[in-house]
């Protein structure tokens, strides 16, 4: 019986704008069977622009105005690709991306917004556009801190006297005053007056800006942006240690280089939001223009267009009938005035005061609630007659992906007890990272295999992480990767989508293995219930490869990556993780560890990679094989951002209880030490006298190493001790570990 509908069509949403966010929310509530949904966005979040002035003024935190696309895509069953679109090939139906190969679509929609980057002399070097938010927000935070400390003069110039420019000018002035600074803010407008509002609203805005001490210069033409001033034609320069561009809306430059129908760089669309002359493409929001119904660049239109876009995307994928969208001619403008007061304008009527701010705040927060308040994952209850033990298994938390889906060490060890001991050409077998074979011509070969149950819906990133994960066994033994065989299970889908998916996987696998000095030589592919990717890898080494069995008492333990990926992936599956934390962890997991291995292998007595059995399990493996105990220093162990809070809240991977039972620790208890890691760090036992040089060498290569404990005489016991969190790595931490903690 068919339990899942096979994929037959690819829908790609380019950009995480307001309309696409609402489409994702609706899609998750009622997905279209057979459609595979992909979202392309540079980062894990997208800003809600309506709250930007309030954020700049200090009324909101960054979390308040960011749409968590990771959680939203998890809700919608969509894969999220962190990248930027840089072009379209409409004949091949491909989106060109900045950091990876092109992505094929059957239907696509573009919602990438606009930019405020200005084509003025000196702007690229000394100015900052109000959009994109990430760049502007980082520059603004730095400037605010520097002015508060008296390091930089509080001189700000805003180029553009429209609503956006005036709002930002008032917000920045308010924030600088709140920081105890006397700001000097100037709005520079090329036209005869500030624009975007009626006469009454304009007068109120001018009065408000005058009350804040903001200078407004009209009919002012900018000649050049300098490091500390803005040069004007025929007028005195304006002092500016921060110059913000907010003069109108500018289309992204890459659009102009495509064959998309456009006007002034904006994509031309019809009444159904479809790109003119192309039945497979849509565009919405500020990046699009409707010649038959021109409208201002305002987020309200993207929000209103979202239901029609959602309907028409489904129609384009299924052969249904499309709807038309008619943007309203008049819309409510709610303008922040710096403090917690706002002005409303519609039909020429203008109202100002704190009550308008509360109204605006309520509207803005309601929108954020729509896209961020997602239903919790519900595990179906077991029903009807079933065999003994089934209900207990089904009642447990859902099975994790990655290494969280591994079989526990205790069960695995029992199953492997009958495996024959190494003999002949086999030097080492069960119990280490890889089997070691003696090569007939001299030297040694290592061989290992690993695969991962999918924990993200992006085959490209899954392949990259799975390849790095498998290569970890070779690197951990100090060997040079040689060849790789892929083992791939893809979900049931049409032949065309199979070809697209396998092409992505093969390209990335080839890239990762080639970068490691190895070659992809084949593999096996089949269809199954979910994406699973694995590799069998081999490596070579002239001398005997490193194992877990030669560590010595007095060695210190160096770890190259944080722990906590299992907790983050488990929380992500349940829609509980912060998207920025998930994205940050995935980025680290996808990085090769050949540089770390090259530095650690020549000096390490023993080495392994931290994977499914957690940090405690892998430390115990070294201790039992080497005849030592281990003291771990809790505050020295690196942890992925967000993992500690989730662990403290009770989130854990399905494998964590088994890991805890297999590697108990004396002293302070910390669940994260039992957390199964995917593509985890290398763990090396290094002579204490060489540890500082190793840490410095890692840093010089752009890598990170953390001294997390010391081995002592013993028989495989683990102890966890609290250590001062103020102490860093290397000799400072080693010295501290030998003395009582005074903090």
PDB file of C-alpha atoms in Angstrom, residues 55-172:
ATOM      1  CA  UNK A  55      14.362  47.984  16.416  1.00  0.00           C
ATOM      2  CA  UNK A  56      16.756  50.818  15.573  1.00  0.00           C
ATOM      3  CA  UNK A  57      15.181  52.987  18.278  1.00  0.00           C
ATOM      4  CA  UNK A  58      15.640  50.198  20.816  1.00  0.00           C
ATOM      5  CA  UNK A  59      11.966  49.297  21.317  1.00  0.00           C
ATOM      6  CA  UNK A  60      12.411  45.805  19.874  1.00  0.00           C
ATOM      7  CA  UNK A  61      15.100  43.167  20.071  1.00  0.00           C
ATOM      8  CA  UNK A  62      16.432  41.416  17.005  1.00  0.00           C
ATOM      9  CA  UNK A  63      14.305  38.335  17.706  1.00  0.00           C
ATOM     10  CA  UNK A  64      11.134  40.440  17.656  1.00  0.00           C
ATOM     11  CA  UNK A  65      11.399  41.339  13.969  1.00  0.00           C
ATOM     12  CA  UNK A  66      12.972  38.238  12.454  1.00  0.00           C
ATOM     13  CA  UNK A  67      10.969  35.524  10.734  1.00  0.00           C
ATOM     14  CA  UNK A  68      12.521  32.150  11.534  1.00  0.00           C
ATOM     15  CA  UNK A  69      12.665  30.535   8.101  1.00  0.00           C
ATOM     16  CA  UNK A  70      14.195  27.310   9.435  1.00  0.00           C
ATOM     17  CA  UNK A  71      11.189  26.629  11.647  1.00  0.00           C
ATOM     18  CA  UNK A  72       8.789  27.853   8.971  1.00  0.00           C
ATOM     19  CA  UNK A  73      10.295  25.566   6.344  1.00  0.00           C
ATOM     20  CA  UNK A  74      10.231  22.640   8.762  1.00  0.00           C
ATOM     21  CA  UNK A  75       6.521  23.352   9.270  1.00  0.00           C
ATOM     22  CA  UNK A  76       5.952  23.500   5.504  1.00  0.00           C
ATOM     23  CA  UNK A  77       8.005  20.396   4.750  1.00  0.00           C
ATOM     24  CA  UNK A  78      10.317  22.515   2.605  1.00  0.00           C
ATOM     25  CA  UNK A  79      14.060  22.341   2.161  1.00  0.00           C
ATOM     26  CA  UNK A  80      15.875  25.595   2.876  1.00  0.00           C
ATOM     27  CA  UNK A  81      19.003  26.471   0.913  1.00  0.00           C
ATOM     28  CA  UNK A  82      21.204  29.201   2.388  1.00  0.00           C
ATOM     29  CA  UNK A  83      22.319  31.000  -0.739  1.00  0.00           C
ATOM     30  CA  UNK A  84      21.621  33.971  -3.015  1.00  0.00           C
ATOM     31  CA  UNK A  85      20.005  33.859  -6.439  1.00  0.00           C
ATOM     32  CA  UNK A  86      22.200  35.521  -9.059  1.00  0.00           C
ATOM     33  CA  UNK A  87      20.379  34.668 -12.266  1.00  0.00           C
ATOM     34  CA  UNK A  88      17.713  32.700 -14.138  1.00  0.00           C
ATOM     35  CA  UNK A  89      17.898  30.407 -17.172  1.00  0.00           C
ATOM     36  CA  UNK A  90      14.273  30.284 -18.172  1.00  0.00           C
ATOM     37  CA  UNK A  91      14.862  27.928 -21.102  1.00  0.00           C
ATOM     38  CA  UNK A  92      16.358  25.311 -18.760  1.00  0.00           C
ATOM     39  CA  UNK A  93      14.165  26.405 -15.841  1.00  0.00           C
ATOM     40  CA  UNK A  94      17.147  26.894 -13.554  1.00  0.00           C
ATOM     41  CA  UNK A  95      17.934  29.351 -10.784  1.00  0.00           C
ATOM     42  CA  UNK A  96      21.611  30.298 -10.747  1.00  0.00           C
ATOM     43  CA  UNK A  97      23.023  30.483  -7.216  1.00  0.00           C
ATOM     44  CA  UNK A  98      26.058  32.266  -5.832  1.00  0.00           C
ATOM     45  CA  UNK A  99      27.566  29.430  -3.806  1.00  0.00           C
ATOM     46  CA  UNK A 100      26.472  26.196  -5.473  1.00  0.00           C
ATOM     47  CA  UNK A 101      25.250  24.718  -8.730  1.00  0.00           C
ATOM     48  CA  UNK A 102      21.987  25.810 -10.396  1.00  0.00           C
ATOM     49  CA  UNK A 103      18.669  24.580  -9.031  1.00  0.00           C
ATOM     50  CA  UNK A 104      16.007  23.304 -11.422  1.00  0.00           C
ATOM     51  CA  UNK A 105      12.354  24.251 -11.003  1.00  0.00           C
ATOM     52  CA  UNK A 106       9.010  23.441 -12.582  1.00  0.00           C
ATOM     53  CA  UNK A 107       7.370  26.481 -10.992  1.00  0.00           C
ATOM     54  CA  UNK A 108       9.184  29.281  -9.179  1.00  0.00           C
ATOM     55  CA  UNK A 109       8.343  32.521  -7.392  1.00  0.00           C
ATOM     56  CA  UNK A 110      10.639  35.486  -6.686  1.00  0.00           C
ATOM     57  CA  UNK A 111      10.289  37.575  -3.524  1.00  0.00           C
ATOM     58  CA  UNK A 112      13.736  39.074  -2.902  1.00  0.00           C
ATOM     59  CA  UNK A 113      12.715  42.624  -1.983  1.00  0.00           C
ATOM     60  CA  UNK A 114      14.870  45.613  -2.865  1.00  0.00           C
ATOM     61  CA  UNK A 115      18.179  47.131  -1.875  1.00  0.00           C
ATOM     62  CA  UNK A 116      19.119  50.590  -0.667  1.00  0.00           C
ATOM     63  CA  UNK A 117      22.689  50.447  -1.966  1.00  0.00           C
ATOM     64  CA  UNK A 118      23.260  53.685  -3.892  1.00  0.00           C
ATOM     65  CA  UNK A 119      25.346  54.341  -6.989  1.00  0.00           C
ATOM     66  CA  UNK A 120      27.121  57.390  -5.597  1.00  0.00           C
ATOM     67  CA  UNK A 121      30.866  58.109  -5.432  1.00  0.00           C
ATOM     68  CA  UNK A 122      32.222  56.819  -2.135  1.00  0.00           C
ATOM     69  CA  UNK A 123      28.985  55.150  -1.007  1.00  0.00           C
ATOM     70  CA  UNK A 124      30.305  51.592  -1.340  1.00  0.00           C
ATOM     71  CA  UNK A 125      33.312  52.472   0.841  1.00  0.00           C
ATOM     72  CA  UNK A 126      31.739  54.795   3.406  1.00  0.00           C
ATOM     73  CA  UNK A 127      27.944  54.463   3.184  1.00  0.00           C
ATOM     74  CA  UNK A 128      25.482  51.771   4.233  1.00  0.00           C
ATOM     75  CA  UNK A 129      22.111  50.980   2.721  1.00  0.00           C
ATOM     76  CA  UNK A 130      19.098  50.659   5.021  1.00  0.00           C
ATOM     77  CA  UNK A 131      18.559  47.307   3.320  1.00  0.00           C
ATOM     78  CA  UNK A 132      19.513  44.501   3.626  1.00  0.00           C
ATOM     79  CA  UNK A 133      18.857  44.558   7.358  1.00  0.00           C
ATOM     80  CA  UNK A 134      21.738  42.296   8.442  1.00  0.00           C
ATOM     81  CA  UNK A 135      24.434  44.597   7.076  1.00  0.00           C
ATOM     82  CA  UNK A 136      22.776  47.785   8.258  1.00  0.00           C
ATOM     83  CA  UNK A 137      21.931  46.409  11.709  1.00  0.00           C
ATOM     84  CA  UNK A 138      25.523  45.295  12.342  1.00  0.00           C
ATOM     85  CA  UNK A 139      26.909  48.689  11.281  1.00  0.00           C
ATOM     86  CA  UNK A 140      24.323  50.534  13.381  1.00  0.00           C
ATOM     87  CA  UNK A 141      25.061  48.496  16.532  1.00  0.00           C
ATOM     88  CA  UNK A 142      28.774  49.185  16.177  1.00  0.00           C
ATOM     89  CA  UNK A 143      28.187  52.895  15.604  1.00  0.00           C
ATOM     90  CA  UNK A 144      25.822  53.202  18.583  1.00  0.00           C
ATOM     91  CA  UNK A 145      28.342  51.488  20.878  1.00  0.00           C
ATOM     92  CA  UNK A 146      31.244  53.606  19.627  1.00  0.00           C
ATOM     93  CA  UNK A 147      29.364  56.873  20.069  1.00  0.00           C
ATOM     94  CA  UNK A 148      28.219  55.880  23.565  1.00  0.00           C
ATOM     95  CA  UNK A 149      31.884  55.284  24.485  1.00  0.00           C
ATOM     96  CA  UNK A 150      32.967  58.569  22.951  1.00  0.00           C
ATOM     97  CA  UNK A 151      35.069  56.906  20.262  1.00  0.00           C
ATOM     98  CA  UNK A 152      33.131  58.367  17.310  1.00  0.00           C
ATOM     99  CA  UNK A 153      31.313  61.677  16.833  1.00  0.00           C
ATOM    100  CA  UNK A 154      27.497  61.182  16.758  1.00  0.00           C
ATOM    101  CA  UNK A 155      27.143  62.657  13.250  1.00  0.00           C
ATOM    102  CA  UNK A 156      24.627  60.854  11.051  1.00  0.00           C
ATOM    103  CA  UNK A 157      23.454  61.615   7.518  1.00  0.00           C
ATOM    104  CA  UNK A 158      20.414  59.951   5.979  1.00  0.00           C
ATOM    105  CA  UNK A 159      20.194  60.231   2.207  1.00  0.00           C
ATOM    106  CA  UNK A 160      16.533  60.212   1.267  1.00  0.00           C
ATOM    107  CA  UNK A 161      13.648  62.188   2.689  1.00  0.00           C
ATOM    108  CA  UNK A 162      10.895  59.686   2.099  1.00  0.00           C
ATOM    109  CA  UNK A 163       8.982  57.921   4.837  1.00  0.00           C
ATOM    110  CA  UNK A 164      11.730  55.303   5.305  1.00  0.00           C
ATOM    111  CA  UNK A 165      14.513  57.865   5.603  1.00  0.00           C
ATOM    112  CA  UNK A 166      12.608  60.063   8.036  1.00  0.00           C
ATOM    113  CA  UNK A 167      11.590  57.094  10.183  1.00  0.00           C
ATOM    114  CA  UNK A 168      15.189  55.901  10.432  1.00  0.00           C
ATOM    115  CA  UNK A 169      16.464  59.405  11.196  1.00  0.00           C
ATOM    116  CA  UNK A 170      14.015  59.756  14.097  1.00  0.00           C
ATOM    117  CA  UNK A 171      14.732  56.217  15.336  1.00  0.00           C
ATOM    118  CA  UNK A 172      18.505  56.706  15.332  1.00  0.00           C
TER     119      UNK A 172
END
